[in-house]
Coordinates of C-alpha atoms in Angstrom, one line a residue:
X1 CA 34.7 -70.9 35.8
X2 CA 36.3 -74.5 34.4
X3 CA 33.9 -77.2 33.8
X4 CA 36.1 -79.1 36.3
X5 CA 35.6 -76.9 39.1
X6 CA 32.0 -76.2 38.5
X7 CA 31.0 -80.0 38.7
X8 CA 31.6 -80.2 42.7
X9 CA 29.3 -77.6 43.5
X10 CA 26.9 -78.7 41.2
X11 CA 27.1 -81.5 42.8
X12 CA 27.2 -80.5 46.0
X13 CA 23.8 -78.8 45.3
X14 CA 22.3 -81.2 43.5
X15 CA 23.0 -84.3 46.1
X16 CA 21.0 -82.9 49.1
X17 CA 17.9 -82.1 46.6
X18 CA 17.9 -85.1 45.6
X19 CA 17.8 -86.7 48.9
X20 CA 14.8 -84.5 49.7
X21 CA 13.2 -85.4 46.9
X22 CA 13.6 -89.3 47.7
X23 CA 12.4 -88.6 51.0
X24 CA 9.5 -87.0 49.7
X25 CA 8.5 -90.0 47.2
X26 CA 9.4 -92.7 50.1
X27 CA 7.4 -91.3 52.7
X28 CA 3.6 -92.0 51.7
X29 CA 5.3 -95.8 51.2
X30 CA 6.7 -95.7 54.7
X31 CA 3.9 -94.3 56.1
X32 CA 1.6 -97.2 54.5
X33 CA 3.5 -99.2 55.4
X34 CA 3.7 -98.1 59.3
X35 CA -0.1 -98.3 59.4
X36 CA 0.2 -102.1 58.4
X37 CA 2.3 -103.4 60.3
X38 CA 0.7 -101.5 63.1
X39 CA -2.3 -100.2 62.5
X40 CA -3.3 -99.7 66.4
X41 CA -0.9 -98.7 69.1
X42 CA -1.5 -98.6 72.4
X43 CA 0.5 -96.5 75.2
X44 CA -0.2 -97.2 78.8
X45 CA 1.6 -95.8 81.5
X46 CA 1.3 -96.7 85.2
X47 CA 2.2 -93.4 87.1
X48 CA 4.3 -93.8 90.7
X49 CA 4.4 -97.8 89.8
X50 CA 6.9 -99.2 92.2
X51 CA 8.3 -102.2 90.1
X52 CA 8.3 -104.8 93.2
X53 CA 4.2 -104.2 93.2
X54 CA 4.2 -105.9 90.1
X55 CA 4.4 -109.6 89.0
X56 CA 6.5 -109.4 85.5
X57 CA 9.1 -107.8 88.7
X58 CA 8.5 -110.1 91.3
X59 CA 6.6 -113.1 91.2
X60 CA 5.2 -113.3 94.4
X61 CA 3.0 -110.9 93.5
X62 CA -0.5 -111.9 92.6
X63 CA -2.5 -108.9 92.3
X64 CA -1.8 -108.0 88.8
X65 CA -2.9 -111.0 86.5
X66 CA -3.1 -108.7 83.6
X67 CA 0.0 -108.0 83.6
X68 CA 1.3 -110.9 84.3
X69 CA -0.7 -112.3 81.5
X70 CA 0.8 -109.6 79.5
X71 CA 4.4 -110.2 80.1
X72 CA 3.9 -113.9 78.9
X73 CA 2.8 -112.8 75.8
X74 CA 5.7 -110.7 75.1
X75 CA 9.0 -109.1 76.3
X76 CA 10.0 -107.4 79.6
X77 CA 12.6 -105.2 80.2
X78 CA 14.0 -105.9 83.4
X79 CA 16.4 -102.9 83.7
X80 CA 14.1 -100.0 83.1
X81 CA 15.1 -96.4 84.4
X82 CA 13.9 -92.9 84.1
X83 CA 15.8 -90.3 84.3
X84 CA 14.0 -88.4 86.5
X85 CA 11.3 -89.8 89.0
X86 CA 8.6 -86.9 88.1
X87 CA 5.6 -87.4 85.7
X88 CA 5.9 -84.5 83.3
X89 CA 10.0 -84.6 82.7
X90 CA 9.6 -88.5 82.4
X91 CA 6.8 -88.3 80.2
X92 CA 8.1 -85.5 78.0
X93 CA 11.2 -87.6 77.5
X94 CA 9.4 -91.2 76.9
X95 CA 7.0 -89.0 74.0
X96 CA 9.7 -87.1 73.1
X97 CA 12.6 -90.2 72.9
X98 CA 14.9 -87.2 74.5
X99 CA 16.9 -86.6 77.5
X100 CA 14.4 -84.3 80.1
X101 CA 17.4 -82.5 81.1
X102 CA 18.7 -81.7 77.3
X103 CA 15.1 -80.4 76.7
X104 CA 15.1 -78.2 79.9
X105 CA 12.2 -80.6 82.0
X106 CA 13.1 -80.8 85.3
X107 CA 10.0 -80.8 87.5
X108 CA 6.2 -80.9 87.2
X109 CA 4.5 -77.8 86.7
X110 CA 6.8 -76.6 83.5
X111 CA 5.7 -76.6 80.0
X112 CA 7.0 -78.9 77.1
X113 CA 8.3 -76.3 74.1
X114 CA 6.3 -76.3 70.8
X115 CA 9.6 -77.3 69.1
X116 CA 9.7 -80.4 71.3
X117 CA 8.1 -83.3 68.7
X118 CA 6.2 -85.7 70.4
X119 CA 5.2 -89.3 68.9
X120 CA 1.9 -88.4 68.3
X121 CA 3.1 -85.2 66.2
X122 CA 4.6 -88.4 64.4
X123 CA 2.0 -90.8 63.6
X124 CA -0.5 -88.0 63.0
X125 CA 1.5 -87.0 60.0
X126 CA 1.1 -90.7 59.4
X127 CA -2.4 -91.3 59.0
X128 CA -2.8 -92.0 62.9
X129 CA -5.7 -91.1 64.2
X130 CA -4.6 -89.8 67.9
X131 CA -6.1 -89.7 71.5
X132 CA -4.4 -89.3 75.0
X133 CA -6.5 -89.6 78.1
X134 CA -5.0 -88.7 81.6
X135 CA -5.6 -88.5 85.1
X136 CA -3.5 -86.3 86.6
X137 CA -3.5 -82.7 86.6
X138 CA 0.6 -82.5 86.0
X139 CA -0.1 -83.7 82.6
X140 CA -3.3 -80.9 81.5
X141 CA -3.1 -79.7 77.7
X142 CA -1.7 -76.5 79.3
X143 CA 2.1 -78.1 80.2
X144 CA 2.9 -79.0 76.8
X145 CA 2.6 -82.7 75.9
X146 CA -0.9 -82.2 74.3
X147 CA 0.5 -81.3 71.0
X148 CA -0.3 -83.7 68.5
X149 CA -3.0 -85.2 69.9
X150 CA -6.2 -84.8 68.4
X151 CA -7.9 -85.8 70.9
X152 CA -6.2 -84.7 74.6
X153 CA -9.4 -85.6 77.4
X154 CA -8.2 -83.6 80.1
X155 CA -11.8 -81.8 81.1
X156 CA -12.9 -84.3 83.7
X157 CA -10.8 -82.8 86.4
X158 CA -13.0 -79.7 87.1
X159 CA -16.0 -82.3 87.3
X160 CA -14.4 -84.6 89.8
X161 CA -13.4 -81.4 91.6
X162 CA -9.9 -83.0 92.0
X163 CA -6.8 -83.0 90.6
X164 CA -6.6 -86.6 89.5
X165 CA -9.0 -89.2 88.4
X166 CA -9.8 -93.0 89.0
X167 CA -8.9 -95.8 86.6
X168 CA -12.4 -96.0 86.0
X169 CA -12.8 -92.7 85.0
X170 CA -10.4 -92.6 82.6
X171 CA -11.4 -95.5 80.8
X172 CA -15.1 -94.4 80.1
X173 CA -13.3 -91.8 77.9
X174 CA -10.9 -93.8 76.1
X175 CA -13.1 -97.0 75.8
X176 CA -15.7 -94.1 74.1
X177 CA -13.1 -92.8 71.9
X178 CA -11.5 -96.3 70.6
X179 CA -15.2 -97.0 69.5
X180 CA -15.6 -94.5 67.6
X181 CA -12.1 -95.0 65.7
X182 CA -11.7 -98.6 65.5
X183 CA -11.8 -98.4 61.7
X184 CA -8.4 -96.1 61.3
X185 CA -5.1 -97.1 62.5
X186 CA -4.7 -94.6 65.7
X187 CA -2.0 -94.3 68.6
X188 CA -3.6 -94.6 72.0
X189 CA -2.4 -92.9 75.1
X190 CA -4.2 -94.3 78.4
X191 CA -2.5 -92.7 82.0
X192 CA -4.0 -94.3 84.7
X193 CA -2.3 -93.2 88.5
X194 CA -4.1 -95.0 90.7
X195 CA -1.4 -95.9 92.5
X196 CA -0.3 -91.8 93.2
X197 CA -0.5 -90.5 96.8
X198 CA -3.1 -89.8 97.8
X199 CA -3.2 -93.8 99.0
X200 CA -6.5 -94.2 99.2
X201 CA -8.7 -97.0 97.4
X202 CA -12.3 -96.4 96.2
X203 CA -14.2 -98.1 98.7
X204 CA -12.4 -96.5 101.3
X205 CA -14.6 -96.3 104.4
X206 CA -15.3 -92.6 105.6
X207 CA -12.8 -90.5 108.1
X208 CA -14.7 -87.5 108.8
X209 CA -17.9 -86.3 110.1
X210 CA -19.4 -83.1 110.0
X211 CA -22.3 -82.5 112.5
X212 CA -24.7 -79.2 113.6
X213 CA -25.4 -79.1 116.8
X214 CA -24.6 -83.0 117.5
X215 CA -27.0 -83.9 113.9
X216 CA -24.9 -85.4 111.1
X217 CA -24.5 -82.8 107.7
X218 CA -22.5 -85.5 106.0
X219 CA -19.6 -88.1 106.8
X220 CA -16.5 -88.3 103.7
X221 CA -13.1 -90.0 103.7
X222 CA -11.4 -86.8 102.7
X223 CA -8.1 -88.5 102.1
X224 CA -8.9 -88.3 99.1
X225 CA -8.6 -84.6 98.8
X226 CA -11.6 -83.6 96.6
X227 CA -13.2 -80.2 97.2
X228 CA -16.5 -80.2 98.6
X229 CA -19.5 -78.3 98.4
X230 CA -21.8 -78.6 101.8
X231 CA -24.9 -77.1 101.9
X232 CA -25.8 -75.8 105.6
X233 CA -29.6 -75.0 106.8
X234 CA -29.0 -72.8 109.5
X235 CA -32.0 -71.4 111.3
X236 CA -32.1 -67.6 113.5
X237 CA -29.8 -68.4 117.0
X238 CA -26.5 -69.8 117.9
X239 CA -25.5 -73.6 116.7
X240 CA -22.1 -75.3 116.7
X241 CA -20.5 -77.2 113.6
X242 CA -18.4 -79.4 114.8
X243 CA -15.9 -81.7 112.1
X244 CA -14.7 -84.9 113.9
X245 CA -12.1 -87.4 113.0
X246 CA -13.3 -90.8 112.5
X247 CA -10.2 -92.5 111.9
X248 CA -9.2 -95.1 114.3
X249 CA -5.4 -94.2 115.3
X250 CA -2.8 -97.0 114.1
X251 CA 0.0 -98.4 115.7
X252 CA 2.7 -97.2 113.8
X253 CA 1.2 -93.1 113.4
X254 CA 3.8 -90.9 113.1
X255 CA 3.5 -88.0 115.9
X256 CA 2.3 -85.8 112.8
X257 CA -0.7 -88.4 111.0
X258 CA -3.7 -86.6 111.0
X259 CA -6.8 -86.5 109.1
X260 CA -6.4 -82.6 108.3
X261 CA -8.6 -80.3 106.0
X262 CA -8.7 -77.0 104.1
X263 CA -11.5 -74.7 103.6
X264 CA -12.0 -73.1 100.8
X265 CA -13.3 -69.6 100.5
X266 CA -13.5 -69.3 104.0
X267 CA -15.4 -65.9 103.8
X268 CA -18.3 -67.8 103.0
X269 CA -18.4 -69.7 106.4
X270 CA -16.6 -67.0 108.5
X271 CA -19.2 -64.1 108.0
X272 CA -21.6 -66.3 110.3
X273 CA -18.6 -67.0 113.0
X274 CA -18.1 -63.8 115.8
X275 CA -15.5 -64.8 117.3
X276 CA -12.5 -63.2 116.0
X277 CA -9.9 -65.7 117.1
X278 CA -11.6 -68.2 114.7
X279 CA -8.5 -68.8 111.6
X280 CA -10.3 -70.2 108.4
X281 CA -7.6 -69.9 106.3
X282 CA -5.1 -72.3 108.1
X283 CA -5.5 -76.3 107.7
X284 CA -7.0 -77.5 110.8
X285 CA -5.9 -81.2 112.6
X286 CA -9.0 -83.4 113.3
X287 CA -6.8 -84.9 116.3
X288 CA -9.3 -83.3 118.1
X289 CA -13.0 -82.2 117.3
X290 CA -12.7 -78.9 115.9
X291 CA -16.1 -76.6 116.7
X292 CA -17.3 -73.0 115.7
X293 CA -19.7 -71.1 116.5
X294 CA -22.0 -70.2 113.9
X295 CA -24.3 -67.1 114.6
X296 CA -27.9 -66.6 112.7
X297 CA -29.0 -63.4 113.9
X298 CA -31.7 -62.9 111.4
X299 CA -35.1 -64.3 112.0
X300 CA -35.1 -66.6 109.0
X301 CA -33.0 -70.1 108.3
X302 CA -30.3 -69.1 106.0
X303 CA -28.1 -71.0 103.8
X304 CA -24.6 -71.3 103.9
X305 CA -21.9 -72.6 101.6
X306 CA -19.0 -74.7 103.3
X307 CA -16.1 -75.8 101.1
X308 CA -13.7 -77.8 102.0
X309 CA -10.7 -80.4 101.3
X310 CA -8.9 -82.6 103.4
X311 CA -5.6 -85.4 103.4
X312 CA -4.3 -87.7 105.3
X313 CA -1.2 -85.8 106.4
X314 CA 1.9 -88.2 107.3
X315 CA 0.2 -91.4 106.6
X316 CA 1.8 -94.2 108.3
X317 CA 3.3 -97.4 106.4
X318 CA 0.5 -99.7 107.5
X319 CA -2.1 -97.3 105.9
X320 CA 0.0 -96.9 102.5
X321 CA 1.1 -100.5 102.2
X322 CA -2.4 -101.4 102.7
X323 CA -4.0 -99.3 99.8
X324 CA -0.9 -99.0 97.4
X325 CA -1.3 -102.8 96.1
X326 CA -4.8 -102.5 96.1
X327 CA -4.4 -99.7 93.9
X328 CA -2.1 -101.4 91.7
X329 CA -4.6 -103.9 91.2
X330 CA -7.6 -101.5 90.5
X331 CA -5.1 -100.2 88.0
X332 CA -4.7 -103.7 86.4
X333 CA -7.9 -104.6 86.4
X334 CA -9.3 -101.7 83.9
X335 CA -6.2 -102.6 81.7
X336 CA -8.0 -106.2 81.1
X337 CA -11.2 -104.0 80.9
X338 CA -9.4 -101.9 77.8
X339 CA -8.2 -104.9 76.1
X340 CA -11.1 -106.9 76.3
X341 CA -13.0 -104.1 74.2
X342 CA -10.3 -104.0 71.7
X343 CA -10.9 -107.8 71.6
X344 CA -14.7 -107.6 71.2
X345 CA -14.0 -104.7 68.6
X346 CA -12.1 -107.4 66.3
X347 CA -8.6 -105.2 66.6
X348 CA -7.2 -107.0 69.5
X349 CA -4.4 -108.9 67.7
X350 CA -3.1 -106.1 65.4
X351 CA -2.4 -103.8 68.2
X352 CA 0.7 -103.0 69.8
X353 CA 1.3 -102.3 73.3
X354 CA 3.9 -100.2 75.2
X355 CA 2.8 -100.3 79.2
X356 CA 5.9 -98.4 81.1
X357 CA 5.7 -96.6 84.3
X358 CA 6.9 -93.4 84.3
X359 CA 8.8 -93.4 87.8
X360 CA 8.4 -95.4 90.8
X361 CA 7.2 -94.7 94.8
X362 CA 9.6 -95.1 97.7
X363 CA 6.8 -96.4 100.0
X364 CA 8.9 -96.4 103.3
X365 CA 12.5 -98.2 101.7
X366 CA 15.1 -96.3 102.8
X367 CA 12.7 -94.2 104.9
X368 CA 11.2 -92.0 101.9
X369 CA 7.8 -92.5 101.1
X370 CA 7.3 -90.9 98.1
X371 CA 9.5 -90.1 94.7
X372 CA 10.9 -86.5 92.7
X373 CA 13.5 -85.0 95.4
X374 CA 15.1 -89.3 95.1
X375 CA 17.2 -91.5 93.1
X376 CA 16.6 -94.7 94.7
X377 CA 16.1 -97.7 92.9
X378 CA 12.7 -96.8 93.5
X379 CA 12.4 -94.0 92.3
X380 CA 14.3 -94.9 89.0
X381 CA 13.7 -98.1 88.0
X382 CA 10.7 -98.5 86.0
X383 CA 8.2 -101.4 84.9
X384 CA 8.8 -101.8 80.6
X385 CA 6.7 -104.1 78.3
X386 CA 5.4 -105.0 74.9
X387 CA 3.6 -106.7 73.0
X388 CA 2.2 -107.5 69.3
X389 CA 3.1 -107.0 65.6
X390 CA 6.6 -107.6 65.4
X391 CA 7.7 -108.0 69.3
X392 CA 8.9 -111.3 70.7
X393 CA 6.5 -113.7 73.0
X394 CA 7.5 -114.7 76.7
X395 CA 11.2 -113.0 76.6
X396 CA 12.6 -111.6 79.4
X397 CA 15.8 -108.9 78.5
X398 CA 18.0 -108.8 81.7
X399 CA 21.4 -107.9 79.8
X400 CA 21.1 -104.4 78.5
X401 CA 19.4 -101.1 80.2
X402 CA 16.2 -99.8 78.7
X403 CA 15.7 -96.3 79.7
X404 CA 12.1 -93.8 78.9
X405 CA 13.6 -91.9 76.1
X406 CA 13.9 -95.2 74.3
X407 CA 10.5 -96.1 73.4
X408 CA 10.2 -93.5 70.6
X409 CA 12.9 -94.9 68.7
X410 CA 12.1 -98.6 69.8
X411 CA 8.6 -98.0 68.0
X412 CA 9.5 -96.0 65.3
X413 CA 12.4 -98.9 64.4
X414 CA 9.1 -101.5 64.4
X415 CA 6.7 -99.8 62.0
X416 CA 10.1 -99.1 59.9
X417 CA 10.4 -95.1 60.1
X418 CA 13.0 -92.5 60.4
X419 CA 14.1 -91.0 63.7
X420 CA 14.0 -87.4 63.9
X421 CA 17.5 -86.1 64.1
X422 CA 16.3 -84.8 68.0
X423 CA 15.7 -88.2 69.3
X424 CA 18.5 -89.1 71.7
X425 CA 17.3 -92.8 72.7
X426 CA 18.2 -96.1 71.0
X427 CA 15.7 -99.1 69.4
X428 CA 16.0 -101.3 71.9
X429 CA 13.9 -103.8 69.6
X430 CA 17.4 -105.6 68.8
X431 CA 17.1 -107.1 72.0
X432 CA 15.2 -109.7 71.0
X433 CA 16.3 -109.8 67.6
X434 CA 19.8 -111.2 68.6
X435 CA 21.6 -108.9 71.1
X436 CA 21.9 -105.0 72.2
X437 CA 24.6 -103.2 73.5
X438 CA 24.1 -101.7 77.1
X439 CA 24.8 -98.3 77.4
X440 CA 28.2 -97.1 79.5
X441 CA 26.8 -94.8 81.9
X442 CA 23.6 -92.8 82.1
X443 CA 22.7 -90.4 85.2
X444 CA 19.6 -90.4 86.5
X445 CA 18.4 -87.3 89.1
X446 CA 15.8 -85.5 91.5
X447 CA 14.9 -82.2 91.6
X448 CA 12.5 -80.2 93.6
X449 CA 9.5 -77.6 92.4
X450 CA 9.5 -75.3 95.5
X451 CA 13.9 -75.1 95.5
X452 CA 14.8 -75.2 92.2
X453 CA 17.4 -77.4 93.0
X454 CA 18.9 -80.9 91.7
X455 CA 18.6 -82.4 94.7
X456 CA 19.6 -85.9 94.2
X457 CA 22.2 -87.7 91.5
X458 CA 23.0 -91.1 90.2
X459 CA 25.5 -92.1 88.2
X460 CA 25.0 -95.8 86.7
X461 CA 28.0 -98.1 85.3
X462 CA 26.4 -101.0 85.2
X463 CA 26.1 -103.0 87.8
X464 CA 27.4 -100.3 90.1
X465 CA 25.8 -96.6 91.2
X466 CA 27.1 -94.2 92.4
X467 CA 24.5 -92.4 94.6
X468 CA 24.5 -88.4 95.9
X469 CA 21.9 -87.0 97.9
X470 CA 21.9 -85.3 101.1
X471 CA 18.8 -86.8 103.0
X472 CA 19.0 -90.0 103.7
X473 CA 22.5 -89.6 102.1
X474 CA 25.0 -90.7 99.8
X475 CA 26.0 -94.2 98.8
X476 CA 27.7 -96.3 96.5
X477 CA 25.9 -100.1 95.5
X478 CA 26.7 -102.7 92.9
X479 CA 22.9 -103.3 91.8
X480 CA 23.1 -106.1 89.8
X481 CA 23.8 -108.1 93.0
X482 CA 22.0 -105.8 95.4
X483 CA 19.1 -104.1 93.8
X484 CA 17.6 -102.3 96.2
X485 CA 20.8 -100.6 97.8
X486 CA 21.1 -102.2 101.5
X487 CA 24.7 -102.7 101.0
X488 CA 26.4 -99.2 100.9
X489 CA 29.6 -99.6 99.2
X490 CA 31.3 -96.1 100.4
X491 CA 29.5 -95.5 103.5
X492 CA 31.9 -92.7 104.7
X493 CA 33.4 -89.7 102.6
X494 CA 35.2 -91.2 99.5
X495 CA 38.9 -89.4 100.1
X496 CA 40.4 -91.1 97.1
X497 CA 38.9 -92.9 93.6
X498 CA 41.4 -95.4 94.2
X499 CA 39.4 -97.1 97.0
X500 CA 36.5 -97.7 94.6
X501 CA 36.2 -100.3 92.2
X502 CA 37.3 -98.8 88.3
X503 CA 33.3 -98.3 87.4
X504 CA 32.8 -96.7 90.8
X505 CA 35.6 -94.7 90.4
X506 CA 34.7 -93.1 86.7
X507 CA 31.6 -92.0 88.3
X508 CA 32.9 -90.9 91.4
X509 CA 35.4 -88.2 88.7
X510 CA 32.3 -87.5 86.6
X511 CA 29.9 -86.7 90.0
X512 CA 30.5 -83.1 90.7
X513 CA 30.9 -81.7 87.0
X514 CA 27.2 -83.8 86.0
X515 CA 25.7 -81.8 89.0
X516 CA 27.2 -78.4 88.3
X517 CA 25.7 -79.1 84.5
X518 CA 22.6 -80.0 85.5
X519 CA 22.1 -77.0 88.1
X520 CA 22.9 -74.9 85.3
X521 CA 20.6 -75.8 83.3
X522 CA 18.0 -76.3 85.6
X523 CA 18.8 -72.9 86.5
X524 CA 18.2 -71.7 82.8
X525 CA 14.7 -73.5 82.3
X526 CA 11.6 -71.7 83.2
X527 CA 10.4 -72.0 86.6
X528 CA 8.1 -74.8 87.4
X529 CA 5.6 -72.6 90.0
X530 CA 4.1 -69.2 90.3
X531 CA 0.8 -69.1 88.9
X532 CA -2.1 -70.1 90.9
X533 CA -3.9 -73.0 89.6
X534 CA -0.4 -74.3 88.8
X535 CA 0.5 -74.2 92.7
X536 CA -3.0 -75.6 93.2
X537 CA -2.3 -78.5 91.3
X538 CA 1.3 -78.9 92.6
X539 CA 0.0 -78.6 96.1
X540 CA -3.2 -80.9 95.5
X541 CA -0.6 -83.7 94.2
X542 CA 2.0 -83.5 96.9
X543 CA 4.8 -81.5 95.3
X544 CA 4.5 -78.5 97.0
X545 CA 3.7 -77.9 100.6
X546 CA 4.9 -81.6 101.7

């Protein structure tokens, strides 16, 4: 072969090992670097935070001084979205800095892939020391997002007998852990849900009663559906248990509200009950006193084992809008109580923060309580702040989206490393360095565990939305002057694009083929039920079974 024609694909060889082999010599420089110019980072994310609950959102709020505190200090995004309002898909894309949908995670209960990397799978490779503690059971090591985390403190669920824990809880594991790596740099993951149905506060007076033979075994508020073991004494003859209801009815009840509860392994309580009409296995409604007969034939007192779970089934607005702010502010409150010992372990200023919410809570706008199936603005939009080395003090960033899959990127761009060629999010750090393109569109949806099903769609050219869902319907809105959607654009069936304005209109085209692609694929992931403690855990939290 000429010389001449053997030179391009030497060169063509040669050019990409070289590259490699820069890489290779850069890395341990970036990587030093990195852990200087960060060498703590903190994660926080409020689950099912409903941004008007919080004051960097709304200022007449005055229940969350921590974050308010914290939002002076450094810069809020004001229009945060996830693309889907569920904690695994929205927490898979915020760690991941992908697209849910691209990586097939549509609803809780499915697993992340291995192939999937994660920001701690980052750092770790960076000399990051790396712990995530959560409190719900969405997120266990078992669904994916535990992988590259050294530390992943999901244990505590089995020992609270409940499928979510308190703020409290979780911080006695991550304030343990930060003590015992405050020397190394280390990325931080803190989940607190607090404010995640149930609605029900920690000092929550009790609801139920459960009495032999008119003396009181025990009185609970089992809102807040932890199993419970009861131990019963019952001596040789006939006696009646009798659960009671001591909730005080409210004004606004719906015909359905209900303190209800679940027994668990009803064998154990049924072999001492005769009468065969007695159903164990169904929930029973404390609207009434409920009473069995329990039979001791035997001429000894006997022991038995009554297990048992109960919720507040359709609680009224008055009850949730009651506890949700309250558990916003228990929330905030052990934020100040993590920073404060980050403070008093001399690595308070070095550290950056990222608090987001992963998806927000209808609480009774629009008639929906809760979030998933919905792509409200509450659903959607999400709280976003940060704080520390290299982020801007007391700025507010109104003109450009922010969306969950751009926090990777946004970090990775402030310790000054690559992006993995996977990531599909932006930096938004220019923001505050002088000025960030907003994005054109972006689609947000909701889909549903037990269906399988994309059941709601929005489309987003900013300021306007196009809106699809069946229940409580369609719309379209111009958010940047109506935020919350109480002016429907389209009320009625949109017979021509030309009727819309030219953003609405786009959307209105791109509607049907951004559902049929997102069915599909939906379609194509694996299922998000079918194994037992999986249902357990999707039932305990509200996704199934609701």
């Amino acid at each position: 072969m000429p010389p001449r024609k053997r030179f391009p694909i030497l060169l063509a060889i040669l050019l990409p090992l070289a590259a490699a082999a820069a890489y290779l010599l850069l890395d341990p420089f970036r990587s030093a670097r990195a852990r200087k110019r960060a060498p703590r980072i903190v994660v926080v994310t409020l689950d099912t935070l409903n941004v008007r609950y919080a004051a960097p959102y709304n200022p007449e709020v005055a229940t969350t001084p921590w974050l308010a505190g914290f939002a002076e200090e450094g810069v809020v995004f004001q229009r945060a979205y996830t693309a889907v309002p569920s904690t695994l898909p929205s927490h898979a894309g915020l760690f991941a800095g992908r697209d849910p949908a691209e990586m097939g995670i549509f609803v809780n209960g499915q697993v992340v892939p291995d192939e999937v990397e994660t920001l701690a799978e980052m750092l770790g490779r960076r000399g990051y020391r790396t712990g995530a503690f959560v409190s719900l059971g969405v997120l266990r090591r078992r669904f994916g997002l535990a992988q590259g985390f050294q530390t992943y403190d999901d244990r505590r669920f089995r020992e609270n007998r409940r499928w979510y824990l308190t703020a409290d809880e979780v911080l006695a594991g991550a304030a343990e852990w930060v003590r015992e790596n405050a020397d190394d740099p280390f990325l931080l993951w803190f989940h607190l849900s607090d404010p995640h149905e149930p609605y029900q506060t920690v000092d929550a007076p009790p609801n139920a009663r459960l009495t032999l033979d008119g003396e009181t075994i025990g009185e609970w508020n089992v809102t807040d559906k932890r199993r419970r073991l009861t131990r019963i004494e019952l001596p040789p003859g006939r006696h009646t248990l009798t659960w009671t209801s001591l909730r005080p009815p409210a004004e606004d009840d719906f015909p359905e509200t209900a303190v209800t509860l679940r027994f668990h392994k009803p064998k154990e309580l049924a072999q001492w009950i005769e009468d065969p009409a007695v159903d164990l296995r169904e929930e029973v409604d404390l609207a009434e006193p409920f009473s069995v007969e329990l039979v001791n034939r035997g001429a000894r007192d006997e022991t038995v084992f009554h297990i048992f779970s109960g919720k507040l089934t359709a609680p009224p607005p008055s009850a949730v809008l009651d506890a949700y702010p309250r558990e916003v502010a228990y929330a905030d409150h052990h934020l100040a109580e993590l920073e404060r010992l980050l403070r008093e372990l001399g690595i308070g200023s070095d550290t950056l923060w990222v608090v987001v919410s992963d998806h927000g809570e209808g609480l009774f706008n629009h008639q929906i309580l809760g979030h998933a199936v919905f792509a409200q603005e509450d659903q959607l939009r999400v709280a976003w702040m940060m704080k520390g080395p290299g982020v801007a003090r007391g700025r507010v960033i109104d003109g450009a989206e922010a969306l969950m899959e751009d926090v990777v990127p946004t970090l990775l761009d402030l310790l000054g490393l690559p992006e993995p060629s996977a990531v599909t999010g932006r930096s938004r750090a220019p923001c505050w360095r002088g000025g960030c393109e907003p994005r054109r569109l972006w689609w947000g949806f909701g889909a549903s565990v037990e269906s399988n099903q994309i059941t709601a769609l929005a489309g987003y050219r900013w300021p306007f939305k196009r809106l699809w869902q069946p229940e409580p319907g369609s719309g379209c809105f111009q958010i940047g002057e109506d935020p919350w959607e109480h002016e429907n654009l389209c009320p009625g069936e949109v017979r021509s694009v030309r009727e819309l304005p030219p953003e609405l209109g786009r959307l209105e085209r791109d509607l049907r083929d951004r559902l049929a692609d997102l069915q599909a694929r939906m379609d194509a992931a694996e299922g998000g039920a079918g194994e037992r403690e999986r249902d357990e855990i999707l039932r305990a939290l509200g996704y199934v079974g609701n």
